[in-house]
XYZ file of C-alpha atoms in Angstrom:
729
model
C -32.609 22.082 1.267
C -34.378 20.796 -1.529
C -32.444 18.863 -3.659
C -31.907 21.987 -6.008
C -30.517 24.314 -3.192
C -27.663 21.284 -2.869
C -26.827 21.442 -6.483
C -25.816 25.035 -6.907
C -24.471 25.497 -3.718
C -21.955 22.813 -4.501
C -21.934 24.334 -7.753
C -20.579 28.427 -5.943
C -18.639 25.848 -4.169
C -16.606 24.988 -7.164
C -16.321 28.160 -8.917
C -15.913 29.152 -6.010
C -12.319 26.428 -5.240
C -11.026 27.188 -9.429
C -7.679 28.959 -9.917
C -7.684 32.314 -9.028
C -6.496 32.915 -12.711
C -9.298 31.397 -14.747
C -10.424 33.442 -17.335
C -14.253 33.944 -18.229
C -14.489 32.307 -20.838
C -13.313 28.633 -19.025
C -15.592 29.620 -16.534
C -18.244 29.760 -19.091
C -16.514 26.439 -20.711
C -17.182 24.372 -16.777
C -21.061 26.165 -16.637
C -21.525 24.452 -19.921
C -19.922 20.995 -18.145
C -22.268 21.157 -15.086
C -25.252 22.244 -17.252
C -24.967 19.311 -19.262
C -23.632 16.607 -16.570
C -26.683 17.594 -14.502
C -29.237 17.093 -17.359
C -27.561 13.829 -17.911
C -27.849 13.157 -13.766
C -31.666 13.965 -13.627
C -32.507 11.703 -11.245
C -30.232 9.809 -10.164
C -29.162 8.846 -6.958
C -26.041 7.715 -4.945
C -26.703 5.097 -2.700
C -26.755 7.446 0.583
C -30.138 9.503 -1.386
C -28.704 12.697 -2.640
C -28.411 13.805 -6.361
C -25.290 12.248 -7.724
C -24.369 15.152 -9.757
C -23.179 16.412 -6.445
C -20.148 13.573 -6.680
C -18.886 14.501 -10.234
C -18.939 17.985 -8.493
C -16.996 17.024 -5.193
C -14.500 15.365 -7.685
C -13.869 18.167 -10.016
C -13.512 20.612 -6.899
C -10.995 18.295 -5.406
C -9.012 18.614 -8.739
C -9.602 22.026 -8.325
C -8.803 23.213 -5.194
C -6.554 20.014 -4.008
C -4.718 19.372 -6.632
C -4.408 22.649 -8.636
C -5.727 21.408 -11.676
C -7.289 23.759 -14.561
C -10.308 23.989 -16.917
C -10.237 20.524 -18.747
C -8.755 18.605 -15.462
C -12.889 20.296 -13.438
C -14.528 20.176 -17.212
C -13.353 15.763 -17.157
C -13.817 16.170 -13.966
C -18.094 16.578 -14.081
C -18.652 14.326 -16.838
C -16.432 12.035 -16.411
C -19.769 9.257 -15.337
C -21.689 10.749 -18.045
C -20.443 7.518 -21.664
C -20.491 4.940 -18.176
C -24.228 6.065 -16.319
C -26.135 7.814 -19.344
C -26.501 6.881 -23.044
C -24.114 9.686 -24.570
C -20.473 8.332 -26.175
C -17.440 10.064 -26.291
C -17.797 11.567 -29.761
C -21.133 13.173 -27.901
C -18.110 14.744 -24.735
C -15.998 15.682 -28.954
C -18.419 17.387 -30.095
C -20.090 19.246 -27.203
C -16.558 20.203 -25.308
C -13.410 18.310 -27.843
C -10.912 16.199 -28.226
C -9.098 16.571 -25.407
C -11.295 16.694 -22.865
C -12.906 13.458 -24.439
C -9.933 11.939 -24.194
C -9.668 12.127 -20.762
C -13.617 11.148 -20.371
C -12.692 8.038 -22.576
C -9.920 6.934 -20.554
C -12.234 7.304 -16.248
C -14.871 5.897 -18.239
C -12.204 2.815 -19.200
C -11.138 2.746 -16.243
C -13.944 2.540 -13.536
C -16.196 0.477 -16.331
C -13.878 -2.897 -15.371
C -12.698 -2.172 -11.686
C -13.940 -4.322 -9.355
C -15.109 -6.674 -12.087
C -13.134 -10.041 -12.993
C -9.863 -9.852 -12.114
C -8.098 -10.139 -14.456
C -10.307 -7.569 -16.238
C -9.780 -5.298 -12.993
C -5.521 -6.027 -13.493
C -5.316 -4.924 -16.769
C -7.578 -2.158 -16.705
C -4.879 -0.936 -14.021
C -2.262 -1.568 -16.085
C -3.784 0.073 -18.924
C -4.128 3.593 -16.720
C -0.924 4.103 -16.234
C 0.054 3.440 -19.308
C -1.770 7.080 -19.202
C 0.830 8.204 -17.369
C 2.888 9.128 -20.739
C -0.029 10.017 -22.417
C -1.645 12.005 -19.807
C -1.097 12.160 -16.631
C -4.426 14.407 -15.448
C -5.896 10.777 -16.042
C -4.747 9.676 -13.652
C -5.177 12.026 -10.797
C -8.697 12.277 -11.322
C -9.115 9.448 -10.966
C -7.649 9.500 -7.563
C -9.532 12.577 -6.833
C -12.222 10.540 -7.716
C -11.180 7.679 -4.896
C -10.785 10.759 -2.254
C -14.547 11.414 -2.678
C -15.527 7.537 -2.988
C -14.067 7.080 -0.005
C -14.955 10.055 2.308
C -18.244 9.016 1.573
C -17.647 5.503 2.041
C -20.656 5.168 4.491
C -23.715 4.597 2.663
C -21.979 1.330 1.731
C -22.573 -1.955 2.578
C -19.586 -3.930 4.799
C -18.325 -6.230 2.566
C -17.913 -3.504 -0.143
C -16.410 -0.637 2.471
C -13.599 -3.491 2.654
C -13.019 -4.036 -1.626
C -13.176 -1.021 -1.521
C -10.703 0.430 1.178
C -8.101 -2.701 0.729
C -8.011 -1.482 -2.915
C -7.135 2.474 -2.627
C -4.754 1.377 0.510
C -3.277 -1.560 -1.387
C -2.674 0.404 -5.136
C -4.360 4.312 -4.656
C -2.404 5.451 -1.352
C 0.733 4.433 -2.885
C 0.140 5.789 -6.490
C -0.741 9.290 -4.637
C 2.453 9.247 -2.866
C 4.738 8.407 -6.013
C 1.796 11.291 -7.919
C 3.065 13.674 -4.842
C -0.087 14.972 -3.157
C 0.804 13.830 -0.073
C -2.069 15.029 2.537
C -3.671 13.233 -0.885
C -2.159 10.077 0.749
C -2.515 10.411 3.943
C -5.991 10.956 3.975
C -6.502 7.936 1.689
C -4.761 5.577 4.588
C -6.480 6.876 7.171
C -10.179 6.799 5.945
C -9.356 2.659 4.945
C -8.549 1.692 7.970
C -10.877 3.044 9.416
C -13.445 0.483 7.704
C -10.486 -2.283 8.061
C -9.785 -2.063 11.592
C -12.870 0.291 13.674
C -12.103 0.460 16.788
C -8.427 0.968 16.621
C -8.847 3.625 14.343
C -10.962 4.943 16.547
C -8.532 4.374 19.915
C -5.516 5.599 17.925
C -7.385 9.102 17.045
C -8.759 9.806 19.849
C -5.139 9.147 21.416
C -3.667 11.647 19.365
C -5.885 14.138 19.181
C -5.547 13.708 23.468
C -1.610 14.406 22.688
C -1.712 17.101 20.540
C -4.945 19.439 23.284
C -1.822 18.154 25.528
C 1.198 18.803 23.726
C -0.325 22.688 22.324
C 1.459 24.133 24.632
C 5.223 22.673 24.596
C 4.684 23.835 20.645
C 4.561 27.788 22.016
C 7.826 26.802 24.033
C 9.869 24.920 21.373
C 9.022 27.633 17.991
C 9.540 31.428 20.183
C 13.075 30.834 19.721
C 12.856 29.761 16.547
C 11.228 32.787 15.391
C 12.962 34.714 17.290
C 16.140 34.141 15.556
C 14.168 33.959 11.131
C 12.796 37.364 12.473
C 16.245 39.314 13.558
C 17.022 37.205 10.135
C 14.501 39.326 7.966
C 12.513 35.741 6.665
C 8.627 35.608 5.908
C 7.006 32.753 7.206
C 4.519 30.420 8.388
C 5.410 28.086 11.440
C 2.512 24.887 11.444
C 2.045 21.627 13.556
C 1.210 19.262 13.102
C 0.884 15.137 14.852
C 1.370 11.682 12.123
C -1.765 10.835 10.299
C -4.436 7.801 12.512
C -2.539 4.811 9.652
C 1.594 5.644 10.550
C 1.217 5.544 13.675
C -0.280 2.179 12.721
C 1.651 1.408 10.830
C 4.866 1.671 13.190
C 2.879 0.053 16.055
C 2.057 -3.060 13.680
C 5.805 -3.262 11.921
C 8.550 -2.538 15.621
C 5.206 -4.383 17.371
C 5.010 -1.264 20.467
C 2.303 0.642 21.914
C 1.355 4.481 21.087
C 3.168 5.800 24.097
C 6.510 4.409 22.758
C 5.768 6.761 19.256
C 8.087 9.716 20.212
C 8.707 11.876 17.109
C 4.422 11.752 16.892
C 4.808 16.079 16.646
C 6.540 18.019 13.065
C 7.009 21.651 12.848
C 6.490 22.917 9.589
C 8.552 26.643 8.572
C 7.462 27.594 5.314
C 9.693 30.436 3.724
C 9.359 32.895 1.479
C 12.988 32.838 -0.290
C 15.145 35.694 -0.373
C 15.854 37.111 -4.320
C 19.355 37.167 -3.876
C 20.468 33.719 -2.604
C 19.862 30.170 -3.642
C 16.168 28.301 -1.647
C 19.051 24.916 -0.786
C 21.518 27.212 0.935
C 18.605 29.219 2.927
C 17.396 25.835 3.697
C 20.328 25.261 5.314
C 20.781 28.220 6.490
C 17.813 28.251 8.748
C 18.145 25.026 9.673
C 21.751 26.522 11.879
C 19.848 29.317 13.221
C 17.784 26.226 14.505
C 20.927 24.043 15.785
C 21.433 27.479 17.095
C 18.525 26.811 19.336
C 18.403 23.149 20.073
C 20.889 19.625 19.869
C 19.608 17.751 16.634
C 19.409 14.290 16.300
C 22.696 13.483 13.369
C 20.403 10.327 12.222
C 17.223 11.850 11.219
C 18.568 14.823 9.506
C 17.096 14.423 5.890
C 17.782 16.230 3.111
C 15.230 15.856 -0.099
C 16.551 19.703 -1.244
C 20.144 18.708 -2.531
C 19.038 15.125 -3.673
C 14.312 15.513 -4.218
C 13.181 12.006 -4.411
C 10.925 10.737 -7.334
C 7.499 12.029 -6.629
C 9.276 15.735 -6.832
C 9.430 16.813 -3.178
C 12.013 18.682 -1.700
C 12.359 19.827 2.049
C 14.785 19.377 4.510
C 13.795 17.324 7.497
C 15.609 17.319 11.037
C 14.695 16.643 14.428
C 15.821 18.217 17.454
C 15.538 17.647 21.505
C 12.581 20.230 22.713
C 12.921 21.941 25.573
C 10.867 19.455 27.391
C 12.924 16.574 26.412
C 10.597 15.146 23.656
C 11.904 15.024 20.114
C 10.639 17.338 17.864
C 10.258 16.510 13.886
C 10.933 20.186 12.185
C 10.854 20.246 8.436
C 12.397 23.018 6.318
C 10.643 24.896 3.061
C 10.270 26.894 1.007
C 6.591 28.124 -0.433
C 7.384 26.426 -4.016
C 8.634 23.305 -2.022
C 5.439 23.698 -0.246
C 3.461 24.111 -3.316
C 5.221 20.879 -4.744
C 4.250 18.827 -2.049
C 1.298 19.462 -0.898
C -0.144 19.671 -5.369
C 2.534 17.594 -6.138
C 2.433 16.728 -10.206
C -0.099 19.748 -10.902
C 2.905 21.983 -9.232
C 6.043 19.882 -10.346
C 4.424 20.645 -14.239
C 3.160 23.985 -13.052
C 6.560 25.527 -12.395
C 8.768 23.320 -15.487
C 6.310 24.856 -17.732
C 7.750 28.197 -15.492
C 10.877 27.668 -16.640
C 11.899 26.023 -13.773
C 13.817 22.786 -13.984
C 11.340 20.742 -12.563
C 11.946 17.364 -10.934
C 13.906 14.785 -14.124
C 13.738 11.782 -11.621
C 10.017 12.140 -12.291
C 10.811 12.346 -15.262
C 12.755 9.671 -15.565
C 10.220 7.686 -13.621
C 7.389 8.227 -15.257
C 9.405 7.287 -19.272
C 10.323 4.011 -16.981
C 7.099 3.059 -16.320
C 6.022 3.978 -20.186
C 8.943 1.035 -21.191
C 8.465 -1.253 -18.951
C 4.579 -1.017 -19.742
C 5.859 -1.305 -23.625
C 8.293 -4.065 -23.007
C 6.186 -6.372 -20.573
C 4.284 -8.730 -21.901
C 3.575 -10.798 -18.054
C 0.394 -10.983 -16.511
C -1.713 -8.065 -15.525
C -1.612 -9.357 -11.858
C 2.224 -10.019 -11.181
C 2.525 -6.132 -13.105
C 0.157 -5.111 -10.344
C 2.483 -7.090 -7.466
C 5.324 -5.124 -9.045
C 4.233 -1.883 -9.898
C 2.809 -1.657 -6.201
C 6.364 -2.503 -4.980
C 8.313 0.421 -7.375
C 5.440 3.348 -6.005
C 5.910 2.733 -2.219
C 9.681 1.640 -2.056
C 12.395 3.743 -0.086
C 14.716 5.007 -2.827
C 19.179 4.905 -3.143
C 21.610 7.174 -5.114
C 24.181 5.043 -7.111
C 26.396 6.276 -9.713
C 28.051 5.404 -12.964
C 31.286 5.490 -13.253
C 30.935 8.581 -15.977
C 29.581 10.006 -11.987
C 25.671 10.363 -13.681
C 23.430 9.611 -10.694
C 20.978 6.913 -11.000
C 18.111 6.511 -8.524
C 16.807 2.948 -7.915
C 13.982 1.271 -5.061
C 16.096 0.339 -1.515
C 17.110 -3.138 -1.745
C 18.063 -3.174 -5.479
C 21.477 -5.299 -6.214
C 23.802 -4.345 -9.091
C 21.940 -6.775 -11.732
C 18.546 -3.687 -10.589
C 21.040 -1.102 -11.999
C 22.710 -3.391 -15.000
C 18.731 -3.707 -15.922
C 18.361 -0.115 -15.767
C 21.383 0.966 -17.937
C 20.135 -1.760 -21.321
C 18.092 -4.233 -20.948
C 21.079 -6.026 -23.077
C 22.989 -5.032 -20.523
C 21.016 -6.383 -17.569
C 21.161 -9.873 -19.634
C 24.666 -10.326 -20.335
C 26.130 -9.790 -16.519
C 28.089 -11.542 -14.571
C 29.632 -9.221 -11.598
C 30.220 -5.935 -11.168
C 32.800 -3.738 -9.646
C 31.286 -1.676 -6.392
C 33.829 0.970 -5.582
C 36.483 -0.366 -7.307
C 35.854 -3.655 -5.191
C 35.055 -6.950 -7.681
C 31.163 -7.834 -6.030
C 28.785 -10.655 -7.267
C 25.191 -9.698 -9.288
C 23.503 -9.663 -6.211
C 25.527 -7.457 -3.849
C 22.562 -4.301 -2.287
C 23.774 -1.316 -3.062
C 23.593 1.189 -0.918
C 23.566 5.473 -1.653
C 26.640 7.132 -2.970
C 27.690 3.728 -4.648
C 29.344 4.169 -8.304
C 29.213 0.780 -9.740
C 30.538 -0.395 -13.003
C 28.189 -3.626 -14.707
C 30.111 -6.330 -15.788
C 29.467 -8.161 -19.317
C 30.030 -11.242 -21.631
C 28.805 -12.399 -24.094
C 27.977 -16.198 -22.915
C 26.012 -14.987 -21.047
C 21.835 -15.384 -20.457
C 19.542 -15.069 -18.224
C 19.378 -16.947 -15.560
C 16.115 -18.057 -13.107
C 17.851 -17.910 -10.505
C 17.862 -13.850 -10.586
C 14.540 -13.183 -9.766
C 15.948 -14.180 -6.382
C 17.423 -11.459 -5.774
C 16.730 -8.241 -7.899
C 13.846 -6.270 -7.166
C 13.367 -3.388 -9.860
C 10.130 -3.793 -12.150
C 11.554 -3.437 -15.020
C 14.470 -6.002 -14.175
C 12.427 -9.117 -13.223
C 9.509 -7.849 -16.074
C 13.650 -8.946 -18.444
C 14.153 -11.758 -16.943
C 10.397 -13.262 -16.700
C 10.393 -12.350 -20.720
C 13.468 -14.376 -20.961
C 11.587 -17.708 -19.998
C 8.446 -17.381 -21.070
C 8.317 -20.039 -23.629
C 10.297 -22.829 -22.266
C 7.954 -22.632 -18.848
C 4.871 -22.839 -21.482
C 6.499 -25.801 -22.854
C 7.124 -27.241 -19.458
C 3.677 -26.643 -18.769
C 2.292 -28.820 -21.678
C 4.643 -31.851 -20.492
C 3.717 -31.755 -17.339
C 0.037 -31.568 -18.322
C 0.407 -34.268 -19.849
C 2.366 -36.574 -16.893
C -0.243 -35.050 -14.922
C -3.315 -36.220 -17.001
C -1.507 -39.792 -17.546
C -1.263 -40.615 -13.327
C -4.641 -39.615 -13.045
C -6.082 -41.905 -15.842
C -2.995 -44.556 -14.711
C -5.056 -44.267 -11.003
C -8.596 -44.594 -12.167
C -9.891 -40.915 -10.956
C -12.701 -38.960 -11.503
C -11.090 -37.072 -14.692
C -12.702 -33.589 -12.209
C -10.545 -30.792 -10.768
C -10.314 -32.394 -6.905
C -7.451 -34.425 -7.056
C -5.300 -31.335 -9.488
C -7.134 -29.226 -6.194
C -5.534 -32.427 -3.401
C -2.305 -32.460 -5.073
C -2.128 -28.440 -4.928
C -3.086 -28.187 -0.941
C -1.029 -31.516 -0.543
C 2.002 -29.429 -2.428
C 1.129 -26.560 -0.798
C 2.133 -24.796 -4.930
C -0.012 -21.690 -5.358
C -1.109 -22.541 -9.191
C -1.256 -25.323 -11.275
C 1.253 -23.924 -13.972
C 3.944 -23.936 -10.690
C 2.437 -27.614 -10.343
C 2.904 -28.601 -14.319
C 6.079 -26.856 -13.714
C 7.467 -29.085 -11.669
C 5.824 -32.073 -12.952
C 8.214 -30.624 -15.953
C 11.336 -30.157 -14.670
C 10.941 -33.120 -12.310
C 11.181 -30.754 -9.228
C 7.627 -32.625 -8.557
C 8.324 -36.830 -9.266
C 5.658 -39.525 -10.362
C 6.280 -41.089 -6.818
C 5.231 -38.270 -4.817
C 1.718 -36.938 -6.656
C 0.879 -41.170 -6.875
C 1.952 -41.265 -2.669
C -0.206 -37.723 -1.903
C -3.385 -38.884 -4.860
C -3.201 -42.075 -2.610
C -3.872 -40.699 0.691
C -6.948 -40.509 2.683
C -8.291 -36.988 2.261
C -8.819 -35.711 6.019
C -9.558 -31.328 7.276
C -8.358 -32.718 11.202
C -8.957 -28.101 11.497
C -12.538 -28.416 10.562
C -13.569 -30.854 12.894
C -13.426 -28.496 15.840
C -14.469 -25.123 15.077
C -17.169 -22.895 12.791
C -17.105 -20.203 11.087
C -20.080 -17.746 9.666
C -20.207 -15.622 6.559
C -21.327 -13.663 4.634
C -21.652 -14.925 0.713
C -21.716 -10.864 -1.066
C -20.839 -11.958 -4.690
C -21.254 -15.518 -5.952
C -23.240 -14.797 -8.553
C -24.270 -11.537 -10.026
C -27.557 -12.605 -11.797
C -29.093 -13.817 -8.040
C -26.706 -11.510 -5.884
C -29.538 -9.110 -4.352
C -30.775 -12.657 -2.986
C -27.634 -13.570 -0.944
C -25.755 -10.319 -0.212
C -27.581 -10.745 3.427
C -27.854 -14.281 3.491
C -25.536 -15.978 6.520
C -24.529 -19.490 6.090
C -22.883 -21.689 8.532
C -19.759 -23.719 7.883
C -19.734 -27.331 8.348
C -17.426 -30.015 10.309
C -17.429 -31.720 7.163
C -17.313 -28.703 4.502
C -13.394 -29.336 3.559
C -13.126 -26.429 0.839
C -12.216 -23.711 3.862
C -8.534 -22.876 4.748
C -6.935 -21.096 6.834
C -3.918 -19.728 5.691
C -0.706 -20.208 6.501
C 1.024 -16.474 5.928
C -0.743 -15.478 9.001
C -2.480 -18.161 10.785
C -5.806 -16.692 12.513
C -6.841 -17.579 15.470
C -11.175 -17.827 17.311
C -11.501 -14.640 18.067
C -9.126 -12.617 15.488
C -10.182 -10.059 13.343
C -10.991 -12.176 10.061
C -12.628 -11.756 6.414
C -12.225 -14.921 4.081
C -11.239 -14.933 0.208
C -13.170 -16.921 -2.039
C -10.516 -17.940 -5.063
C -10.978 -21.149 -6.696
C -13.443 -22.791 -4.941
C -11.644 -22.588 -1.560
C -12.616 -19.950 1.410
C -9.420 -18.821 2.896
C -9.504 -17.420 6.235
C -7.097 -14.261 6.662
C -6.909 -12.083 9.949
C -7.881 -8.884 8.040
C -4.543 -7.119 8.888
C -2.156 -9.370 6.765
C -0.693 -7.815 3.793
C -1.542 -10.764 1.525
C -4.872 -10.587 2.581
C -4.553 -6.569 1.567
C -2.942 -6.998 -1.652
C -6.142 -10.239 -2.598
C -9.178 -7.859 -1.184
C -7.708 -4.791 -3.573
C -7.359 -8.241 -6.482
C -10.017 -9.937 -6.327
C -12.541 -7.421 -4.824
C -15.824 -9.752 -5.933
C -14.353 -12.246 -3.858
C -14.430 -11.123 -0.427
C -16.382 -12.876 2.215
C -17.072 -11.590 5.726
C -16.562 -14.137 8.657
C -16.593 -14.496 12.409
C -16.462 -17.421 14.167
C -18.820 -19.281 15.685
C -17.868 -22.029 17.904
C -14.754 -23.565 19.126
C -14.378 -27.080 20.471
C -11.251 -28.054 21.779
C -8.657 -27.036 19.683
C -5.208 -25.348 20.161
C -4.007 -23.044 17.907
C 0.064 -21.747 17.809
C 1.075 -18.203 19.484
C 3.358 -16.893 20.445
C 4.457 -14.298 23.411
C 7.230 -12.024 24.109
C 8.244 -10.300 26.639
C 11.472 -7.704 28.705
C 11.658 -6.579 31.706
C 13.699 -6.153 34.909
C 15.775 -9.515 35.499
C 15.066 -11.264 39.225
C 15.906 -14.294 41.011
C 13.113 -16.597 40.054
C 11.032 -14.672 37.456
C 10.983 -17.600 34.670
C 9.359 -18.924 36.930
C 6.934 -17.637 37.682
C 6.390 -16.834 34.312
C 5.810 -20.171 33.544
C 4.198 -21.188 36.983
C 1.651 -19.120 35.236
C 1.053 -20.565 31.603
C 1.199 -24.682 34.238
C -1.273 -23.285 35.535
C -3.920 -22.090 33.094
C -6.878 -23.738 32.017
C -5.920 -25.384 27.948
C -2.814 -23.572 27.472
C 0.675 -25.664 26.690
C 3.600 -24.617 26.460
C 6.018 -25.456 23.120
C 8.328 -24.189 23.129
C 10.766 -20.954 25.536
C 13.605 -18.859 25.158
C 15.047 -16.626 27.614
C 17.861 -13.960 27.514
C 19.277 -11.832 29.403
C 22.158 -8.471 29.607
C 23.182 -6.153 31.729
C 20.002 -6.394 34.350
C 17.115 -6.362 31.621
C 15.549 -9.976 30.271
C 13.697 -10.706 27.180
C 11.918 -13.951 26.172
C 9.893 -15.763 24.051
C 7.922 -18.469 24.491
C 5.501 -20.843 22.127
C 2.305 -21.834 23.257
C -0.974 -23.437 22.194
C -4.191 -21.462 23.021
C -8.367 -21.924 22.179
C -8.578 -18.489 21.062
C -7.349 -14.648 21.591
C -9.313 -14.775 24.396
C -6.564 -17.268 26.260
C -4.617 -15.632 25.463
C -4.922 -12.380 25.946
C -6.140 -13.253 29.126
C -2.733 -15.066 29.510
C -0.982 -11.668 28.591
C -3.023 -9.581 31.943
C -1.884 -12.324 34.484
C 2.459 -12.496 32.844
C 1.897 -8.323 32.794
C 1.086 -7.969 35.887
C 4.755 -10.136 37.347
C 6.712 -7.995 39.148
C 9.725 -6.847 36.617
C 8.196 -8.135 33.831
C 7.579 -4.434 31.526
C 6.456 -5.544 28.371
C 4.105 -9.084 26.947
C 2.435 -8.756 23.207
C 1.369 -11.344 21.234
C 4.117 -11.839 18.100
C 2.081 -11.661 14.986
C 3.510 -13.247 11.808
C 2.787 -9.709 9.614
C 5.420 -8.667 8.136
C 4.134 -5.147 6.769
């Protein structure tokens, strides 16, 4: 087809996706916006070669069909790149389409213009984006639609851009979609991120899920047949569908629990969506259907999830139960009304639709939005620090606790009595000295459980303590405690600078950044501000600094291996010249750091982060690497191992199996015979005929380790052998 035919077909498809109640006037406004955007983007192409206007049309379609927003949002989606990419201004948009649509476009433009540039600007722009939640959440929802289409078309981008965008998506946008209640979009964003960050693992798991789905399609029919009979007999109108876990959720479970695909038992889930009977409450009908199902199949008590009595903070309502199927398989059943299903799929848009129709809506979600606004308005914390805290609170599992008067509060799982105090009021948190939980005296660090009743104890003589940051988990509590120490820390940093500069001058060292870099590396401190503050508090002594600065610089690790990498964004002016230039790190280069958080070894899939003049090498799956890639997108350096010589690297293997005489000696014999592998530590335990063990070894690379794992796996009685990854999710 010609470009014009492609554009016409895409726009016709958008019109067919609009809300059924869209008026003729609204469609005319959408057509006006399309004509305007089409003319503004005329002649522009995407990297894939297709006309640029297809992108805003696709974003508008996602906004309408998959999120469920209406005319103003669809118009804003069509116009969202006009101000950024053309000579038109926000004022032009306002004069043609009105102030509200102009405000939405302005919000989207401000987000885009700094995303992916300087780190602090990127984090600050995200902070501003979140602030719009309290004003007009449609900006966020359209931005999520924009990101979803970019992820769907990411294959046309170069690798380093793919990694940057995928990391940012997984770190921020997928959790944000989750909190907005957009379950289907959140799942697709996660899967697409995994596809570009770990393509081989994605393909393997996707094929296994597809195979599993084919294998168990018969099981599904056999399982639901008696359920259909029960529902029909009781007069329910309903639909039943089957779904398998997403690729990302399977991968994440395998990583977290260090298990294989075959060990995941809850791959299959059945969803029942019913049309509620008018004369009965929805909640009652959910439990009635639950009762009908458990009359047929035995439930697993610890796997019942009741989100109809207390919905999630993102608005999600459903009743989940896991039952034993007819073929000895555990199968999860999700029970929802049609209203609950629409809220689950379309999130905030559906939430406000039902609220405007006279329903109660989800007060927890409204409280969360209000809390975000309060946190933003009072917080003067560093933008990147806010980004981390916001991310922490986006995806946290929730608990429900109660005040002495019985009012319910929703907090992240792991929240303490002090978090609860700050949630009630800043001053109550600042003066907290302890609490009574279920009428029993506890310290403020006490971790709360769902159902606890909490009474906060305060004292006028109490002030925030630095140690409180070690156990609070909510962004609100952290930001208030941090605020109390801002001035003190600034004073400490000023004093520390004077002391450090005096020592450098006394030792007659060059007044460059090298002494500072050296001392930070030796003391394993993250920033110069941390160093100066610790000097002022005498945590780092003068003698310690003098001793470290006098040490001869050495980098034993670098003498034994080489890396090759592609510099991507070192200099914006000559980026085009550098995009395809490969450089090999020399043995003498001291600007390479192996990340201690994940300790990659030759053969691991790695990525480099060029920050502060050094390239830090992480495993790609390292959570810290994902965080840094999303925040410092322009600093990503794709890296691959080139050579290594005689250096050995630490690795850990764990294994289990059936205990028998001689199994330990057989395992150690295999290791001792393996060239280039040495044991560092060994530990075995046996119980009831089962043994478990862990061995710390030194290897040259992943090939050595995989060969060793394969040989141990073949020993009689050994059931499972795996590498212990230093990765926490």
